[in-house]
XYZ file of C-alpha atoms in Angstrom:
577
model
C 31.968 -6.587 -8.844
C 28.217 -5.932 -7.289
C 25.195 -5.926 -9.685
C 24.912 -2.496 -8.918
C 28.128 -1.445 -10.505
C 27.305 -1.977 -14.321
C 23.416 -1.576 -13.931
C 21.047 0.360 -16.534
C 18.110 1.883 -14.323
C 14.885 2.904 -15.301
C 12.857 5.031 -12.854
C 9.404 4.397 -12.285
C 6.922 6.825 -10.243
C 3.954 4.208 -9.859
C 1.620 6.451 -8.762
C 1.634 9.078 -11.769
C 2.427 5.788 -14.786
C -0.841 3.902 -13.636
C -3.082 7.124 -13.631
C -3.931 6.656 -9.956
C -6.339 9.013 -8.466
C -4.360 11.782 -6.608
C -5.589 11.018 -3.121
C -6.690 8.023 -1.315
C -9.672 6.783 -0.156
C -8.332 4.069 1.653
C -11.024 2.025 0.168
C -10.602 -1.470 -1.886
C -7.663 -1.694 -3.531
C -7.400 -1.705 -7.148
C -4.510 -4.108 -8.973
C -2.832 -0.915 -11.293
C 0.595 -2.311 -10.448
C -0.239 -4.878 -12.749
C -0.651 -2.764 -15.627
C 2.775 -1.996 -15.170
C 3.582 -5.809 -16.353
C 4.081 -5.070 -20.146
C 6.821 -2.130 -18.937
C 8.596 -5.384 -17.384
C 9.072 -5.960 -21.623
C 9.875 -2.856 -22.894
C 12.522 -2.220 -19.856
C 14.572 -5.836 -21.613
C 14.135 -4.585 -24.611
C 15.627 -0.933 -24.058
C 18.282 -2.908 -22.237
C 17.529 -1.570 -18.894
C 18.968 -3.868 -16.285
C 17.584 -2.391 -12.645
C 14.359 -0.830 -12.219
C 14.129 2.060 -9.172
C 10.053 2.009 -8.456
C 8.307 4.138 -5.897
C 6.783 5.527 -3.869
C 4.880 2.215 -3.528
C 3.248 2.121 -0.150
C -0.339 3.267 1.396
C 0.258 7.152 1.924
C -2.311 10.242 1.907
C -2.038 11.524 -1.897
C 1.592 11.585 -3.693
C 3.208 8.940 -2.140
C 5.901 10.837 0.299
C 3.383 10.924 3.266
C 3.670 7.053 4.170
C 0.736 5.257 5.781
C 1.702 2.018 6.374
C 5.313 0.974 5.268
C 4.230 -2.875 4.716
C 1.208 -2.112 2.997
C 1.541 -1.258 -1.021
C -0.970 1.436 -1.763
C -4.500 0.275 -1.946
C -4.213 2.699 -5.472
C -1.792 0.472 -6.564
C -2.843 -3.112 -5.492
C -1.941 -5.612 -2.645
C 1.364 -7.203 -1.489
C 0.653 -10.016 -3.149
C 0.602 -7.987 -6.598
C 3.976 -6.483 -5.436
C 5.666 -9.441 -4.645
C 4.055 -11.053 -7.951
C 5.791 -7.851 -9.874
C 9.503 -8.094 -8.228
C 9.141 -11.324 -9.496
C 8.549 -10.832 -12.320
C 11.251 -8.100 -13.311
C 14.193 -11.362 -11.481
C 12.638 -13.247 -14.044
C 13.867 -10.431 -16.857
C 16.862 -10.586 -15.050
C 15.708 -6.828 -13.144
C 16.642 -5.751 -10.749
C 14.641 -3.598 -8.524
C 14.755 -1.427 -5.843
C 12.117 0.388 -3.281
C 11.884 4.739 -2.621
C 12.055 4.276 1.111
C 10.763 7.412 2.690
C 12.106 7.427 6.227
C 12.607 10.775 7.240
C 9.007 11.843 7.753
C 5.922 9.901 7.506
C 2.109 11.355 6.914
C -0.029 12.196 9.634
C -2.288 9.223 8.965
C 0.665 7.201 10.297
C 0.258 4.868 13.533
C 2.484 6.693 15.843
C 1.135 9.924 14.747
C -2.352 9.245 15.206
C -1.321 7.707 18.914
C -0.261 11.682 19.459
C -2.808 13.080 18.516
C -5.363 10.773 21.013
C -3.438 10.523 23.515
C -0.740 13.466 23.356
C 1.615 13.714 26.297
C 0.488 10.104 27.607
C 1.469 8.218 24.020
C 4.252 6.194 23.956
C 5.656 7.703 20.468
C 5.259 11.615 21.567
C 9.368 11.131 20.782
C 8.899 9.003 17.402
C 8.872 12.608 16.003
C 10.997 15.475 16.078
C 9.958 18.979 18.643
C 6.546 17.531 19.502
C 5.191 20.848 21.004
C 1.778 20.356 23.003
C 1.990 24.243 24.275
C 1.778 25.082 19.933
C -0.531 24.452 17.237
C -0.635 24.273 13.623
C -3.076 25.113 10.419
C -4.830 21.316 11.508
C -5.723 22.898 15.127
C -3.964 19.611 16.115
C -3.410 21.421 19.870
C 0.869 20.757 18.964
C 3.515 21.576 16.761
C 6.395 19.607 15.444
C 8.917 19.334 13.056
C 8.623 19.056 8.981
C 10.166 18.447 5.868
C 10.386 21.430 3.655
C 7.550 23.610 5.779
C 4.919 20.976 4.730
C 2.977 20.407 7.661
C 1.834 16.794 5.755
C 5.369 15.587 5.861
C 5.849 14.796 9.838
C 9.616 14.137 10.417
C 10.420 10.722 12.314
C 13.174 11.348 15.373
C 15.933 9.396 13.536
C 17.929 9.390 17.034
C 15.068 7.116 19.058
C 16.234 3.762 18.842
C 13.031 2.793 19.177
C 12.244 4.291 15.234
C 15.603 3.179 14.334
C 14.259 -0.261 15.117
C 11.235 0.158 13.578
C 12.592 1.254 10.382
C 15.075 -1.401 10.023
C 12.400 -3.961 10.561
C 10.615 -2.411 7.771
C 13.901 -2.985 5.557
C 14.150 -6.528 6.538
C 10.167 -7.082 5.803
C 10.665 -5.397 2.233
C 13.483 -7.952 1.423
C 11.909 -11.147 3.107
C 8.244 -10.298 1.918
C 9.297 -8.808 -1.971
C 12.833 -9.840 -2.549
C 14.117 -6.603 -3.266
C 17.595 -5.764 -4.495
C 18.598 -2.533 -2.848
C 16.452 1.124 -1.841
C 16.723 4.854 -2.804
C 17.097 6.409 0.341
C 14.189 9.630 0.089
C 15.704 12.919 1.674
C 19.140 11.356 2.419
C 20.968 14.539 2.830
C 18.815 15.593 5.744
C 18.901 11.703 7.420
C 20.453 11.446 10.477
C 24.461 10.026 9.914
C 24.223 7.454 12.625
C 20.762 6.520 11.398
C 22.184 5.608 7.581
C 25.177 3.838 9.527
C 22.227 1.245 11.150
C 20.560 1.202 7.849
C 23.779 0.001 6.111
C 24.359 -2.496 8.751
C 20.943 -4.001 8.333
C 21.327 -4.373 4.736
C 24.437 -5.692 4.819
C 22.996 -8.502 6.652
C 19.895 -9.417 5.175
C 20.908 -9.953 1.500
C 24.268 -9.937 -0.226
C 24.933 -6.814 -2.846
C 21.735 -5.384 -1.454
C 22.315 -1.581 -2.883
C 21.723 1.640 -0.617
C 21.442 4.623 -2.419
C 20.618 7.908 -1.437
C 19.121 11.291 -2.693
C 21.510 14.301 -1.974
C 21.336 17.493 -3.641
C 24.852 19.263 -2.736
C 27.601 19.157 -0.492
C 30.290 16.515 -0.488
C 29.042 13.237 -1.597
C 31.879 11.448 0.325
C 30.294 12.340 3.231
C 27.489 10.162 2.448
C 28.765 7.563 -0.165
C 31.291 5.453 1.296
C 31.828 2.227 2.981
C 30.073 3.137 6.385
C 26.873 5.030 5.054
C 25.598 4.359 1.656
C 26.952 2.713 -1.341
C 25.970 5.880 -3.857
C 24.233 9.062 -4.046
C 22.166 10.647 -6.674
C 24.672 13.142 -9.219
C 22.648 16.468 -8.914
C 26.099 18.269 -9.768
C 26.371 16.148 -12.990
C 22.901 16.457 -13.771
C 22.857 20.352 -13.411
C 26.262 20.278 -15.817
C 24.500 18.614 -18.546
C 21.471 20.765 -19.733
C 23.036 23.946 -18.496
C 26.595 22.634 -20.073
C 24.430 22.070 -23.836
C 22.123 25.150 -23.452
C 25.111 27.425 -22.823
C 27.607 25.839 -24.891
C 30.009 25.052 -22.245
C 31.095 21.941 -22.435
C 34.070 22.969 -19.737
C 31.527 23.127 -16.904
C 30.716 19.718 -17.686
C 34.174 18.343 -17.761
C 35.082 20.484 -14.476
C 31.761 18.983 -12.966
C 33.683 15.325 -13.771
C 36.929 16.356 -12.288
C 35.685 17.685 -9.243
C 33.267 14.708 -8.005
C 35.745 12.495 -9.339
C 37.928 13.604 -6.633
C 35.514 13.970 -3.825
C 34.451 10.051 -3.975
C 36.515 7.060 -3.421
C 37.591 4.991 -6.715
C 35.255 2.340 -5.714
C 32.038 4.447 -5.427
C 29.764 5.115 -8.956
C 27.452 7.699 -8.299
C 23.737 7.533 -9.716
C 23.571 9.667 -12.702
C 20.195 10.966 -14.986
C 19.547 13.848 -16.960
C 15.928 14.212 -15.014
C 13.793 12.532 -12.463
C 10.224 12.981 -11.264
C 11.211 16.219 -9.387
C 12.604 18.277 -12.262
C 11.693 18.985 -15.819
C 12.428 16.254 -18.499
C 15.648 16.628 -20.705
C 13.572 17.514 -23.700
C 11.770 20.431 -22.136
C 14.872 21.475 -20.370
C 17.338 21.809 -23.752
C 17.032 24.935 -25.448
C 18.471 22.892 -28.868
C 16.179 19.670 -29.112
C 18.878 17.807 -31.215
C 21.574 17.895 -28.223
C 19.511 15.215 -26.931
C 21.728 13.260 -28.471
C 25.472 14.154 -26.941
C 23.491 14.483 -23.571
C 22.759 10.929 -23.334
C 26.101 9.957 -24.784
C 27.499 11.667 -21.969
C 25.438 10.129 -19.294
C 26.296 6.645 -20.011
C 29.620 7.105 -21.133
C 31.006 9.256 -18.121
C 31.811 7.720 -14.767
C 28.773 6.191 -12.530
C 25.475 4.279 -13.051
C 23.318 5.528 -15.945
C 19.494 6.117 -15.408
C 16.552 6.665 -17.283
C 13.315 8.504 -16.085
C 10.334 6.341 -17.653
C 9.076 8.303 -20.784
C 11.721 10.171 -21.475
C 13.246 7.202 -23.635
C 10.081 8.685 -26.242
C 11.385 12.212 -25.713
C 8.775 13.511 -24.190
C 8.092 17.060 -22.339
C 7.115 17.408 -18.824
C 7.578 20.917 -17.646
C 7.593 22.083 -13.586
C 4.385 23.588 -12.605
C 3.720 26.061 -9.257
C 2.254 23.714 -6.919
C 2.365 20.428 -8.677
C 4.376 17.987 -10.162
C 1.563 16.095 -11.916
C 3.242 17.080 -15.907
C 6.818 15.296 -14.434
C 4.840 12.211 -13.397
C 1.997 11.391 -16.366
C -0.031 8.606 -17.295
C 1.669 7.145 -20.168
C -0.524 3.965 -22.320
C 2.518 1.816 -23.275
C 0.421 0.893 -26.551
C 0.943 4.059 -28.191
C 4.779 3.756 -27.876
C 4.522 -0.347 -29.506
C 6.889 0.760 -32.231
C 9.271 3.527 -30.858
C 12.403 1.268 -30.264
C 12.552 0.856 -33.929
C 10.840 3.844 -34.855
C 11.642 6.620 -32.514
C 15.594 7.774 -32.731
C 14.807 9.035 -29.075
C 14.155 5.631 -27.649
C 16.663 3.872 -30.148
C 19.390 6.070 -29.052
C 18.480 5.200 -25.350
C 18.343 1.120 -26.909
C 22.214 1.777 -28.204
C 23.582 3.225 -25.790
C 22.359 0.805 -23.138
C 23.646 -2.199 -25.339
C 26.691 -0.777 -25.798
C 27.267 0.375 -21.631
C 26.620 -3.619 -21.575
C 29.273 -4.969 -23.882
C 32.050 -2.792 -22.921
C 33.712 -3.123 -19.799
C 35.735 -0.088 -19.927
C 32.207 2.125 -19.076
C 31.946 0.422 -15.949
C 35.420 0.135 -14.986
C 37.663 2.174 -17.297
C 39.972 5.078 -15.955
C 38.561 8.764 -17.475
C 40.677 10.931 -19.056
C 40.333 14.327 -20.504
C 41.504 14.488 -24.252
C 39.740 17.415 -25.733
C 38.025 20.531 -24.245
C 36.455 23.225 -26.503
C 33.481 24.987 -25.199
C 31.448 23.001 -28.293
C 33.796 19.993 -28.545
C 34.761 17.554 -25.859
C 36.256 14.397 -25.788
C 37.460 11.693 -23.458
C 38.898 8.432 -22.696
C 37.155 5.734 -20.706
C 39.844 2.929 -20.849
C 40.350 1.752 -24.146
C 37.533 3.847 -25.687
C 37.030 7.491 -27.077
C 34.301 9.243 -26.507
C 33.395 12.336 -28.279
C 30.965 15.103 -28.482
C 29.852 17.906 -30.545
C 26.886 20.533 -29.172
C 27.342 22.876 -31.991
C 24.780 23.493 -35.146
C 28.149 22.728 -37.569
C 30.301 19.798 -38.048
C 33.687 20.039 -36.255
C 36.685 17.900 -35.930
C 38.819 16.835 -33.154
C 42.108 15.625 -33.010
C 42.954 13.080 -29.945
C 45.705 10.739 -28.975
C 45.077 7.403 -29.693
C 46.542 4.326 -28.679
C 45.104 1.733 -31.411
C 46.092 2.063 -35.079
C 42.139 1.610 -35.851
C 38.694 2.854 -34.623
C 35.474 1.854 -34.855
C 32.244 3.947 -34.166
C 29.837 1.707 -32.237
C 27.171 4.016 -32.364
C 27.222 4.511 -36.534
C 29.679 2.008 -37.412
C 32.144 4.700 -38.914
C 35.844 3.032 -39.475
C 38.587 6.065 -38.820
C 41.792 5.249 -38.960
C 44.950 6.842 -36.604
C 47.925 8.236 -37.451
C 50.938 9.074 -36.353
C 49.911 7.951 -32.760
C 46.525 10.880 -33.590
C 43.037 9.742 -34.437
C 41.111 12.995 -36.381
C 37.272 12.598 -35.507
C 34.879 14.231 -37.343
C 31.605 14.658 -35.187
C 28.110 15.793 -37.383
C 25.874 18.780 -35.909
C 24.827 17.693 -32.157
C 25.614 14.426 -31.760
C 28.347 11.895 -30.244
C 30.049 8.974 -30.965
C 31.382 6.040 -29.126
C 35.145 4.542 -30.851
C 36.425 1.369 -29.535
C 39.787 -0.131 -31.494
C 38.950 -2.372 -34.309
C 37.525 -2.275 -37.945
C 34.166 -0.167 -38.131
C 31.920 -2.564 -40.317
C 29.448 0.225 -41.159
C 26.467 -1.250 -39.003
C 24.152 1.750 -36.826
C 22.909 1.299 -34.243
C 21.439 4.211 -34.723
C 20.497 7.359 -37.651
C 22.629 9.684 -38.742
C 22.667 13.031 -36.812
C 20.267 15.378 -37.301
C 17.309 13.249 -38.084
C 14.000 15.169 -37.580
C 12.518 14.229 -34.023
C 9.389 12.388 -34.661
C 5.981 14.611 -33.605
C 5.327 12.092 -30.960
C 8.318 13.400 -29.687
C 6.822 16.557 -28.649
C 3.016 14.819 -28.372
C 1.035 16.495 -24.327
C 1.473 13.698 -22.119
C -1.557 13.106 -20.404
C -0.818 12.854 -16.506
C -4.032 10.532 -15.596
C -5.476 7.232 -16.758
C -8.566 7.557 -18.981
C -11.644 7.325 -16.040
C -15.181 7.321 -16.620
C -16.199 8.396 -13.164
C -14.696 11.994 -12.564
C -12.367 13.028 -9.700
C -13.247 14.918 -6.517
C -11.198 18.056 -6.726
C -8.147 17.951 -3.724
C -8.407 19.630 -0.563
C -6.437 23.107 -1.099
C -4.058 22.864 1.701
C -3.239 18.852 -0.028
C -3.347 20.250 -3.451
C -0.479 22.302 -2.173
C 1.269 19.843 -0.588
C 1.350 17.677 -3.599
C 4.785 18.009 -4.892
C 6.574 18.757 -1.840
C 10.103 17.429 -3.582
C 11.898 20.101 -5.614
C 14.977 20.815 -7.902
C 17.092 23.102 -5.881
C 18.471 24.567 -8.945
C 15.547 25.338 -10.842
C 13.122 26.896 -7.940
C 12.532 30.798 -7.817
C 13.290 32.530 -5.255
C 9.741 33.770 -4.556
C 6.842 31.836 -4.598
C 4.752 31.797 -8.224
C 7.838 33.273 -10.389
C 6.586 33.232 -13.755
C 9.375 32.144 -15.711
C 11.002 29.636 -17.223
C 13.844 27.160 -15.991
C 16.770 28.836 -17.813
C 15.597 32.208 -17.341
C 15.373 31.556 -13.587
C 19.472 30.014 -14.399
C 20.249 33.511 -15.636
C 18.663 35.665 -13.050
C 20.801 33.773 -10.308
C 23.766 33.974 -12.046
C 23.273 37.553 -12.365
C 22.216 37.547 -9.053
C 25.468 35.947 -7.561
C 27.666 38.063 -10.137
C 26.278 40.999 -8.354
C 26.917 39.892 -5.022
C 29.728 41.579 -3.135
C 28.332 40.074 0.434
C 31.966 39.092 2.263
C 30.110 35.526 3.687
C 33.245 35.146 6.280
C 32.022 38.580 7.633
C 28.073 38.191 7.854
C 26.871 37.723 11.626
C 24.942 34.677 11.918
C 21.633 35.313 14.324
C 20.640 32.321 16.927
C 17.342 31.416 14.984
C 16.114 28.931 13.020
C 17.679 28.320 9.640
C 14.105 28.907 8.097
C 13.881 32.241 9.176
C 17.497 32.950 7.903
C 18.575 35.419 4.823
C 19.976 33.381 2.373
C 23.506 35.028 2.653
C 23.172 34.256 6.634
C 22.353 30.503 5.277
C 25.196 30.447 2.874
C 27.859 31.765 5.760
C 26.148 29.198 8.327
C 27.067 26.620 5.317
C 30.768 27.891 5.112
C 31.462 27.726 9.024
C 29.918 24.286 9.072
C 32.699 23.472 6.442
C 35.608 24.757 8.042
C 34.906 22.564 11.142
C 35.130 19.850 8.683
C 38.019 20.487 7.271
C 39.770 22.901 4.479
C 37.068 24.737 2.164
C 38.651 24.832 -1.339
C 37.800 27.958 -3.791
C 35.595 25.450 -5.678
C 33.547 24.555 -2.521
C 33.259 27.988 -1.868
C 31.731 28.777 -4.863
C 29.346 26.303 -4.480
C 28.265 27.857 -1.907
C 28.126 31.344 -3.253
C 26.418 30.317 -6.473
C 22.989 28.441 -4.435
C 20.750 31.240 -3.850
C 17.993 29.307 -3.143
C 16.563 29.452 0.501
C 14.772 26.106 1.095
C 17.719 23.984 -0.585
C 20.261 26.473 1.412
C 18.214 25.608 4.852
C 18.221 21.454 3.992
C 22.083 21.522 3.272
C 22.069 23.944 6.657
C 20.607 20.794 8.308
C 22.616 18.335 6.307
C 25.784 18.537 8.632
């Protein structure tokens, strides 16, 4: 079994933990990574085991527009202070892996800035996609090209040049034989170029055994991506989606159905990469209309199948809530200091603490078979091997009565002994919570409090997103301001720019929307123009016909289909195929 396969992550965005000014100056660099040090501490003690960390290296402002892919950010500190922090989390027994951004890089890049001296004559007018010297853009560059998500920042590398196929792969070699990394999050992954993943996956395989590829991918079939030719995982959007909307609605059988159907679409040996948020969407605690189903949420994600992951901060419950243009309230300055006592303190964080300890001591998370035991719309239980797991997102106590296969149970989470009978184990679950029963005597030790404990106010404390800084800021460049958070939650986005509302209201306006919808896909006429300047039902049936050439589209894949109404994450699963 790879490391990879019963790992704990934490999720680090450096730039936005270390307070680092929002653009660069290119100047000297300052050491910030090593503030991050004393994290190295708190991630052994929450009983993380692999740390995901990045963006890392010299780009324009929020890390996605790369610089130099061998250079850490000069915000962040030198190689040597990278090297010196990978090093440090082996010595924790941490893993750690890279964000490697290699579908676009930032116009500040080598190969761009060779275009834009010496135009047709450079040698890398084809390291980019549709360089067009008879267009121009809002930089008066004198030529167009291609982008990533209409941000004119975010220059998108020609994945089919061998030449940048080359290029990138020595960058992957450089990262493990300069920093030792362990694996990389592959940025963008459903819009990367299949044959370009397949040399990626060849060069890690060779450069360091159990080194872990993982990629981001929003929808579609994560088979097509996760298997023994691409990458070894892909990030769970579907799961993630099920489990706020599956708590604020009550509805626990979208969740299980959410299980069922990726469970099918991967291969037995693939875990996908689960979280309940990241630095592109809003944290748990702002998205759940109940605060106390922060509980059964996290049971759930490191109880169901795949590799649990926690978004640094959100172990102290804290909010973080999308803005317009900027992600700077997803990715804040935290001072570890004012968090010293939380993993004894904070039922948040030692809920988080439990729940990693116990993914560690029992096999049957990692490699137990599921199986569905229970499914109310409030209720919902499971097997995972040997274990039952069990979860309650109602305001009342309920009880649940499952097969069991042991004659005695034993709550890991609260210690609880319950006893089976007649070949039946009755569960009683309190108010929003979950519970974890493996066979044995319970010997009344918690891990953690009783359900329904009041949150601590720190709980729901303003994060500040920047460092305390004497000197003050220059104020962004509008067009970069823009730009900054260029990475967004497909399901969450409105469908027209500066939507005032919030996430779940947006939810129910699109479910509306799609309940309305009597548009026969199979019979919309799809024009011979870009997929940006597409309707999104024109989108969606472009999406279908791509899926029939693939093979038979089930009712369920339909629907998946029918149910995204939003245009910019319709026009990147356009270009995933």
């Amino acid at each position: 079994m790879a490391w990879y396969d019963d790992a704990v992550f934490y999720h680090i965005y450096p730039l936005g933990l270390t307070g680092a000014p929002k653009q660069n100056d290119y100047g000297e660099p300052v050491h910030r990574l090593n503030t991050l040090i004393p994290w190295i501490d708190h991630l052994k003690k929450l009983g993380v085991t692999a740390l995901y960390i990045g963006p890392l290296f010299e780009s324009v402002g929020h890390g996605y527009e790369t610089t130099d892919y061998k250079k850490l950010d000069s915000r962040l500190g030198t190689n040597e202070d990278l090297t010196a922090f990978v090093k440090a989390c082996h010595d924790q027994d941490i893993r750690v892996i890279f964000d490697g951004v290699f579908n676009h890089t930032g116009r500040d890049f080598f190969a761009f800035k060779d275009i834009q001296k010496n135009r047709e004559n450079s040698a890398y007018r084809d390291w980019y996609c549709n360089v067009n010297f008879w267009g121009n853009n809002e930089y008066n560059d004198g030529f167009s090209y291609d982008n990533w998500g209409g941000y004119n920042l975010l220059v998108k590398l020609n994945q089919r040049n061998p030449a940048v196929k080359d290029y990138i792969c020595d960058v992957i070699r450089f990262w493990v034989s300069e920093f030792d990394i362990d694996g990389i999050r592959l940025d963008a992954a459903d819009v990367l170029d299949f044959d370009f993943m397949k040399a990626l996956r060849g060069t890690v395989d060779s450069v360091k055994p159990d080194f872990w590829l993982m990629g981001e991918v929003i929808h579609g079939d994560y088979s097509r991506w996760a298997n023994d030719r691409t990458l070894h995982s892909v990030t769970n959007y579907t799961l993630h989606k099920a489990l706020y909307s599956g708590h604020n609605d009550h509805n626990y059988f979208e969740i299980a159905h959410t299980v069922n159907y990726t469970n099918g679409m991967i291969s037995s040996n693939i875990k996908l990469y689960n979280f309940v948020d990241n630095h592109d969407v809003e944290r748990i605690y702002t998205k759940l209309n109940d605060k106390a189903n922060f509980e059964p949420v996290h049971v759930l994600l490191f109880t169901l199948p795949g590799i649990p992951s926690i978004y640094y901060g959100s172990e102290f419950g804290i909010e973080g809530r999308k803005e317009r243009y900027s992600d700077d309230s997803l990715r804040p300055y935290i001072d570890l200091k004012e968090h010293a006592e939380d993993i004894e303190k904070n039922p948040c964080t030692r809920l988080i603490a439990a729940l990693a300890r116990i993914h560690k001591e029992q096999p049957d998370l990692v490699n137990g078979g599921y199986q569905q035991l229970v499914l109310m719309n409030g209720h919902y239980a499971f097997a995972r091997g040997s274990l039952i797991i069990a979860v309650n997102n109602e305001n009342k106590e309920v009880t649940l009565n499952v097969p069991a296969s042991a004659a005695e149970y034993k709550g890991l989470l609260r210690g609880s002994a319950v006893n089976a009978s007649g070949g039946r184990l009755e569960i009683r679950l309190a108010p929003n919570s979950g519970e974890i029963f493996a066979p044995g005597k319970g010997d009344g030790k918690k891990l953690i409090a009783d359900a329904g404990e009041k949150k601590p106010e720190a709980s729901k404390q303003e994060i500040k997103t920047e460092a305390p800084k004497e000197e003050k800021k220059p104020e962004a460049p509008a067009q970069e301001k823009k730009s900054e958070a260029p990475k967004k939650e497909a399901q969450t986005k409105a469908s027209e720019p500066g939507k005032k509302t919030t996430a779940a209201k947006q939810e129910k306006k699109a479910a509306d929307q799609v309940q309305e919808k009597k548009t026969d896909l199979d019979e919309v006429k799809i024009p011979d123009i870009p997929y940006e300047e597409m309707t999104v039902e024109q989108l969606q049936a472009v999406i279908l016909s791509k899926m029939k050439k693939n093979g038979p589209v089930t009712d369920r894949m339909r629907k998946d289909v029918e149910d995204n109404i939003w245009h910019n994450s319709l026009v990147n699963w356009a270009k995933s195929f």
